[in-house]
Tab-separated table of C-alpha atoms in Angstrom:
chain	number	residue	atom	x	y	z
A	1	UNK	CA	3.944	-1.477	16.737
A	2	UNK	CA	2.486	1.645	15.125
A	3	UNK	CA	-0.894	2.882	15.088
A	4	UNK	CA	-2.107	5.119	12.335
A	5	UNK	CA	-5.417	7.038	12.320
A	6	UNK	CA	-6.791	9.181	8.919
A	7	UNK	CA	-8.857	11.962	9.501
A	8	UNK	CA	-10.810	15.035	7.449
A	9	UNK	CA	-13.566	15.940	5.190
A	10	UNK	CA	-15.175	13.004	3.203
A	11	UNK	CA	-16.600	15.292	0.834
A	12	UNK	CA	-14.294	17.951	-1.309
A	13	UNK	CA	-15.720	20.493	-4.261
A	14	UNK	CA	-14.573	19.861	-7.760
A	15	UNK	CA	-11.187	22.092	-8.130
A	16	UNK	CA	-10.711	22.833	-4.308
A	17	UNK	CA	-7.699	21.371	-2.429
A	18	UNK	CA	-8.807	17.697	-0.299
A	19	UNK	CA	-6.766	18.023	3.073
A	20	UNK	CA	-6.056	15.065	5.062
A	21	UNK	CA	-4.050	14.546	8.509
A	22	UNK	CA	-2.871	11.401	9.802
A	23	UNK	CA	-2.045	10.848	13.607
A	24	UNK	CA	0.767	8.176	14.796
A	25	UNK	CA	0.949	6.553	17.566
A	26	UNK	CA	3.241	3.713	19.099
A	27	UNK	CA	6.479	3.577	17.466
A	28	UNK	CA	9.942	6.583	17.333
A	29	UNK	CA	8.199	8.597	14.407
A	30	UNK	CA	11.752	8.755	13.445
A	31	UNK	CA	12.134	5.312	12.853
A	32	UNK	CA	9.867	5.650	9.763
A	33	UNK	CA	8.904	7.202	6.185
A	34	UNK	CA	4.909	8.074	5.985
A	35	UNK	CA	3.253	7.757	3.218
A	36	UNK	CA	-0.071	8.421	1.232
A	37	UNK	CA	-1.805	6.008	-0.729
A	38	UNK	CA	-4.486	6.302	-2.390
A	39	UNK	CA	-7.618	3.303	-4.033
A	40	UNK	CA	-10.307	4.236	-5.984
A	41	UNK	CA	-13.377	1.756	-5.753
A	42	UNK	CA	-12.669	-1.248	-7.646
A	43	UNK	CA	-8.934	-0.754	-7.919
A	44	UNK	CA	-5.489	-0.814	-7.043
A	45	UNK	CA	-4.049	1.232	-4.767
A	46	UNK	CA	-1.808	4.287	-6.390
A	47	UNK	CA	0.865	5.674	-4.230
A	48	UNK	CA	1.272	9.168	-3.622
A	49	UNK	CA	4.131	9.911	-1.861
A	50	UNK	CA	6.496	10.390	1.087
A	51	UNK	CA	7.938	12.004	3.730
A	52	UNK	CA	10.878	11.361	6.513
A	53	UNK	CA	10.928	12.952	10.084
A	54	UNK	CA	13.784	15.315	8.440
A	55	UNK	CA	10.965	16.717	6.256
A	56	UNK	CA	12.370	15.263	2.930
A	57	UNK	CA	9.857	14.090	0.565
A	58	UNK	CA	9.237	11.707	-2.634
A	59	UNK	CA	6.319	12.231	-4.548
A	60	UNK	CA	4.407	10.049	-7.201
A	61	UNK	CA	5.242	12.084	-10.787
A	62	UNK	CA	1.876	11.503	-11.650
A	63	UNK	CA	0.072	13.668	-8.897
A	64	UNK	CA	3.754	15.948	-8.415
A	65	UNK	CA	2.375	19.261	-9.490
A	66	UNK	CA	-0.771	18.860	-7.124
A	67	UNK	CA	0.707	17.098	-3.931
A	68	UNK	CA	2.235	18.306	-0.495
A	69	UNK	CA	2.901	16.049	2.187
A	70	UNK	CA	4.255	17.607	5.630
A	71	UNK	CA	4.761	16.916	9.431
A	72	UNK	CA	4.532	17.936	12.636
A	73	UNK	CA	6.899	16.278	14.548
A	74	UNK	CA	5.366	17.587	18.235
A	75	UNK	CA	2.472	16.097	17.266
A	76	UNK	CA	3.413	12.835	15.760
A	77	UNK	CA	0.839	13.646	12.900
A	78	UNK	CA	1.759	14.211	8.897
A	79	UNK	CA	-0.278	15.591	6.198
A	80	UNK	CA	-1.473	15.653	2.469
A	81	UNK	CA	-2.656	18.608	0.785
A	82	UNK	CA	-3.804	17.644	-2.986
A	83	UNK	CA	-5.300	20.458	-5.533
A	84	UNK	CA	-7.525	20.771	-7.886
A	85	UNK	CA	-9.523	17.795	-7.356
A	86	UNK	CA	-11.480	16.574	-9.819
A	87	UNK	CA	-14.276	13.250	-9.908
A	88	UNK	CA	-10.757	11.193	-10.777
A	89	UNK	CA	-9.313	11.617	-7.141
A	90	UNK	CA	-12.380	9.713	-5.210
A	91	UNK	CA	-10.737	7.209	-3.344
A	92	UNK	CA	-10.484	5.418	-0.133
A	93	UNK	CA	-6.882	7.733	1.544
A	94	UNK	CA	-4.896	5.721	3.539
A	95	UNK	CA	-1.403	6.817	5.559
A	96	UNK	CA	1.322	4.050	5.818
A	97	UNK	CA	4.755	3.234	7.270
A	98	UNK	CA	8.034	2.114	5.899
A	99	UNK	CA	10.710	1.533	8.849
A	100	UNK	CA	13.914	2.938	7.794
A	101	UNK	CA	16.424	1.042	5.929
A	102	UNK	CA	14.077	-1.553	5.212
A	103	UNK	CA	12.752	-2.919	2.173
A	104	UNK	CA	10.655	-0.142	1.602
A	105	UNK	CA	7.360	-2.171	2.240
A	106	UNK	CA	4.455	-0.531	3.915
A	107	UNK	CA	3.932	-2.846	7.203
A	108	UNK	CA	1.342	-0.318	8.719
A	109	UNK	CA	-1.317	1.400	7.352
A	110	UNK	CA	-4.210	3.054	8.486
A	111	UNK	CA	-8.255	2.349	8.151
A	112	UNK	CA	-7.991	4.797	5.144
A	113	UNK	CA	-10.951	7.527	4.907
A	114	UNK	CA	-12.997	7.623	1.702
A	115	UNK	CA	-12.929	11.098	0.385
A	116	UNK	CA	-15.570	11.675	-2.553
A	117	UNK	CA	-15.356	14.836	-5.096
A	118	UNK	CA	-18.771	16.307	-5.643
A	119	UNK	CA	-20.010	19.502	-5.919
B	1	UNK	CA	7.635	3.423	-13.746
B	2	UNK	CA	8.088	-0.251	-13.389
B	3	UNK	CA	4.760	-1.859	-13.904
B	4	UNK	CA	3.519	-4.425	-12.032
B	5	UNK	CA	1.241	-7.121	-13.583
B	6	UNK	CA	-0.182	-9.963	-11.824
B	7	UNK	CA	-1.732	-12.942	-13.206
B	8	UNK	CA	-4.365	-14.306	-13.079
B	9	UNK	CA	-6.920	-11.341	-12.274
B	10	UNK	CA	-8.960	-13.976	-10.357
B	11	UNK	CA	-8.939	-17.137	-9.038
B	12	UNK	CA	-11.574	-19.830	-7.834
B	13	UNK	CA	-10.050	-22.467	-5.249
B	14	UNK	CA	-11.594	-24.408	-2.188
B	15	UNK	CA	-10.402	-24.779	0.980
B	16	UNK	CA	-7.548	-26.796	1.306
B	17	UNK	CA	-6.373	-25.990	-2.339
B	18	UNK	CA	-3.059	-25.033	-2.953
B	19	UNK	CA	-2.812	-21.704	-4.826
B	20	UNK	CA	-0.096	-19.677	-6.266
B	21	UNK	CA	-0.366	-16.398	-7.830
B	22	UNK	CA	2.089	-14.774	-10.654
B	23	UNK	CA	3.513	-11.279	-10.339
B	24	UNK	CA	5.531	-9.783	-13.023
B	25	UNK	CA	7.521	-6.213	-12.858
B	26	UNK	CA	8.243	-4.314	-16.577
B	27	UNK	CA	11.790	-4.303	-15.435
B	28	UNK	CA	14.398	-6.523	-12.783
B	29	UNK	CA	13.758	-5.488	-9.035
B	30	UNK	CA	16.325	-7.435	-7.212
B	31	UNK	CA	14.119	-8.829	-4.123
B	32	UNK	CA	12.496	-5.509	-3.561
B	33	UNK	CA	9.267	-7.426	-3.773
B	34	UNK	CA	6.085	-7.141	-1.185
B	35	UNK	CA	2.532	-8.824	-0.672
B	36	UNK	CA	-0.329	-7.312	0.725
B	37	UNK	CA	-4.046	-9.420	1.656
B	38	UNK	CA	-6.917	-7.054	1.354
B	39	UNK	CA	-10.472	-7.564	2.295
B	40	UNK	CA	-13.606	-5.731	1.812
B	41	UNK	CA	-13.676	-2.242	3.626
B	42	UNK	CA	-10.339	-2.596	4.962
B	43	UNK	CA	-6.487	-1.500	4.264
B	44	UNK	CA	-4.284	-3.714	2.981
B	45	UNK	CA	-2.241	-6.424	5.206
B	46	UNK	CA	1.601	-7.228	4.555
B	47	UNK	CA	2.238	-10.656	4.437
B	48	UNK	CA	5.693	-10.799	3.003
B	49	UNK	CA	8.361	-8.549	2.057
B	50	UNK	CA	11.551	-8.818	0.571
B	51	UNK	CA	10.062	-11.417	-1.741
B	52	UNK	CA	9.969	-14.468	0.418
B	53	UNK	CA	10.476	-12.958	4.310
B	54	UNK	CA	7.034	-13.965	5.841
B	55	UNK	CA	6.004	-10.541	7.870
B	56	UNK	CA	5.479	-11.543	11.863
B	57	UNK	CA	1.890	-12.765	12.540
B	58	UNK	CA	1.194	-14.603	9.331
B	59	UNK	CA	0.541	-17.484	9.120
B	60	UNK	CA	3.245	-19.812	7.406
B	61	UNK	CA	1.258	-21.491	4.668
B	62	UNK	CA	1.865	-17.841	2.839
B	63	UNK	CA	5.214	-18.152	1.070
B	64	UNK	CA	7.129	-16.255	-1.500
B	65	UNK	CA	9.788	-16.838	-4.137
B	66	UNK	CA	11.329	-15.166	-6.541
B	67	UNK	CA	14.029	-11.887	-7.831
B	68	UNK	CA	14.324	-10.164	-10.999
B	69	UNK	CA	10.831	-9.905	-12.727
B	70	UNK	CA	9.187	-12.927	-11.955
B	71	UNK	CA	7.863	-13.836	-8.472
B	72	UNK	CA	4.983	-16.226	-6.774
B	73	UNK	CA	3.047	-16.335	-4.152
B	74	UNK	CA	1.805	-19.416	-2.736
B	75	UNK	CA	-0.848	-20.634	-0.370
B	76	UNK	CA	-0.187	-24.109	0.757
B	77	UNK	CA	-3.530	-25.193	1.819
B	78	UNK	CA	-6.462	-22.548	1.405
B	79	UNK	CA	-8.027	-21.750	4.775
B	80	UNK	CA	-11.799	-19.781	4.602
B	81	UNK	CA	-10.218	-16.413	6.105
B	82	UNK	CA	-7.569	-16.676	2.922
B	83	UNK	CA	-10.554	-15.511	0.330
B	84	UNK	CA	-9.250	-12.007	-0.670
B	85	UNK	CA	-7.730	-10.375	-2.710
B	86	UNK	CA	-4.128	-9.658	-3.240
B	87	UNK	CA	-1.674	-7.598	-4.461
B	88	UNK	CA	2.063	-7.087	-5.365
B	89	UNK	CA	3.734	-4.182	-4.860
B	90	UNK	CA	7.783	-3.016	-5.735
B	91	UNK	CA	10.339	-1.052	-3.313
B	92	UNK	CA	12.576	-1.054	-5.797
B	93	UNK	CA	12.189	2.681	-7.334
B	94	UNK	CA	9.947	5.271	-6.948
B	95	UNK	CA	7.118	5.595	-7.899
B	96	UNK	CA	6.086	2.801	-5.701
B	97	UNK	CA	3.950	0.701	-7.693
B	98	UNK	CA	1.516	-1.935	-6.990
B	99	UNK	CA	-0.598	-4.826	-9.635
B	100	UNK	CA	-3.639	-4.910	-10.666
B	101	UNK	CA	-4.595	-7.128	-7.918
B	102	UNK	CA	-5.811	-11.133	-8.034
B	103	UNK	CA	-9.457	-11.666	-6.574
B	104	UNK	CA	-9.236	-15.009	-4.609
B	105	UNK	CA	-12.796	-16.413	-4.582
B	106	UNK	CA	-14.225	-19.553	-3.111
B	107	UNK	CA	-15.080	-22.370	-5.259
């Protein structure tokens, strides 16, 4: 079983970079990709990318050219770095798992943290 | 990007009802088909993956069926803790895409 906690600012400046770390606990962190997913109120939620303990990523296309996901391996934590922000990024974050060689379905996630762009 | 879209966007039902919901993806997936429950305030819940592989811990009145484009999934008999709403989501490519969600609501 994994345990996933978000954490960092709820509030981020129009055009600044939103910064978010998520600490795992339980499981090999090897044994799994971490992900980013995002869900604005009163929607879907929007995927935003990956990353595997060897540091190899996948990022949505859509968010590419504003996204960095990394990980610290000694401290069983990754992290998402997104530019720019504008109003359009409020959302409710939340960091998932995908064991390896599965399916690809997310069977962890965390509480998510709702991060709101305002100036 | 393969686009998910579910049908219908809501859905009123009682308890005991048996309900099935409709997801469609733009293009085949194989099985690479998952289910998530999500309730107000909190993260989504996988309930099956792989299109019809009930995820340990749920209940087994969830079911799935399915490959290609068109998969279902069904509640056999409605229980109160069932009102949600829920989405589909495909492993097959990236980007990982979900639907538009189907708001389960009590009759």
């Amino acid at each position: 079983q994994v345990q996933l906690q978000e954490s960092g600012p709820g509030l981020v400046k129009p055009s600044e970079t939103l910064s978010l770390t998520c600490s795992v606990s339980g499981d090999s962190f090897s044994s799994y990709y971490w992900s980013w997913i995002r869900q604005p109120p009163g929607k879907g939620p929007e995927w935003i990318g990956n990353i595997y303990y060897t540091g190899s990523t996948n990022y949505n296309p859509s968010l590419k050219s504003r996204v960095f996901i990394s990980l610290d391996t000694s401290k069983n934590q990754f992290s998402l770095r997104l530019s720019s922000v504008t109003a359009a990024d409020t959302a409710v974050y939340y960091c998932a798992s995908t064991p390896s060689g599965s399916y690809g379905h997310f069977d962890y996630w965390g509480q998510g943290t709702l991060v709101t762009v305002s100036s | 990007d393969i686009q998910m879209t579910q049908s219908p966007s809501s859905l009123s039902a009682s308890v005991g009802d048996r309900v099935t919901i409709t997801c469609r993806a733009s293009q085949s997936i194989n099985s690479y088909l998952n289910w998530y429950q999500q309730k107000p305030g909190k993260a989504p819940k996988l309930l099956i993956y792989a299109a019809s592989t009930l995820q340990s811990g749920v209940p087994s009145r969830f079911s799935g069926s399915g490959s290609g484009t068109d998969f279902t999934l069904t509640i056999s008999s409605l229980q109160p803790e069932d009102f949600a709403t829920y989405y589909c989501q495909q492993s097959y490519s990236t980007p990982r895409t979900f639907g538009q969600g189907t708001k389960l609501e009590i009759k």
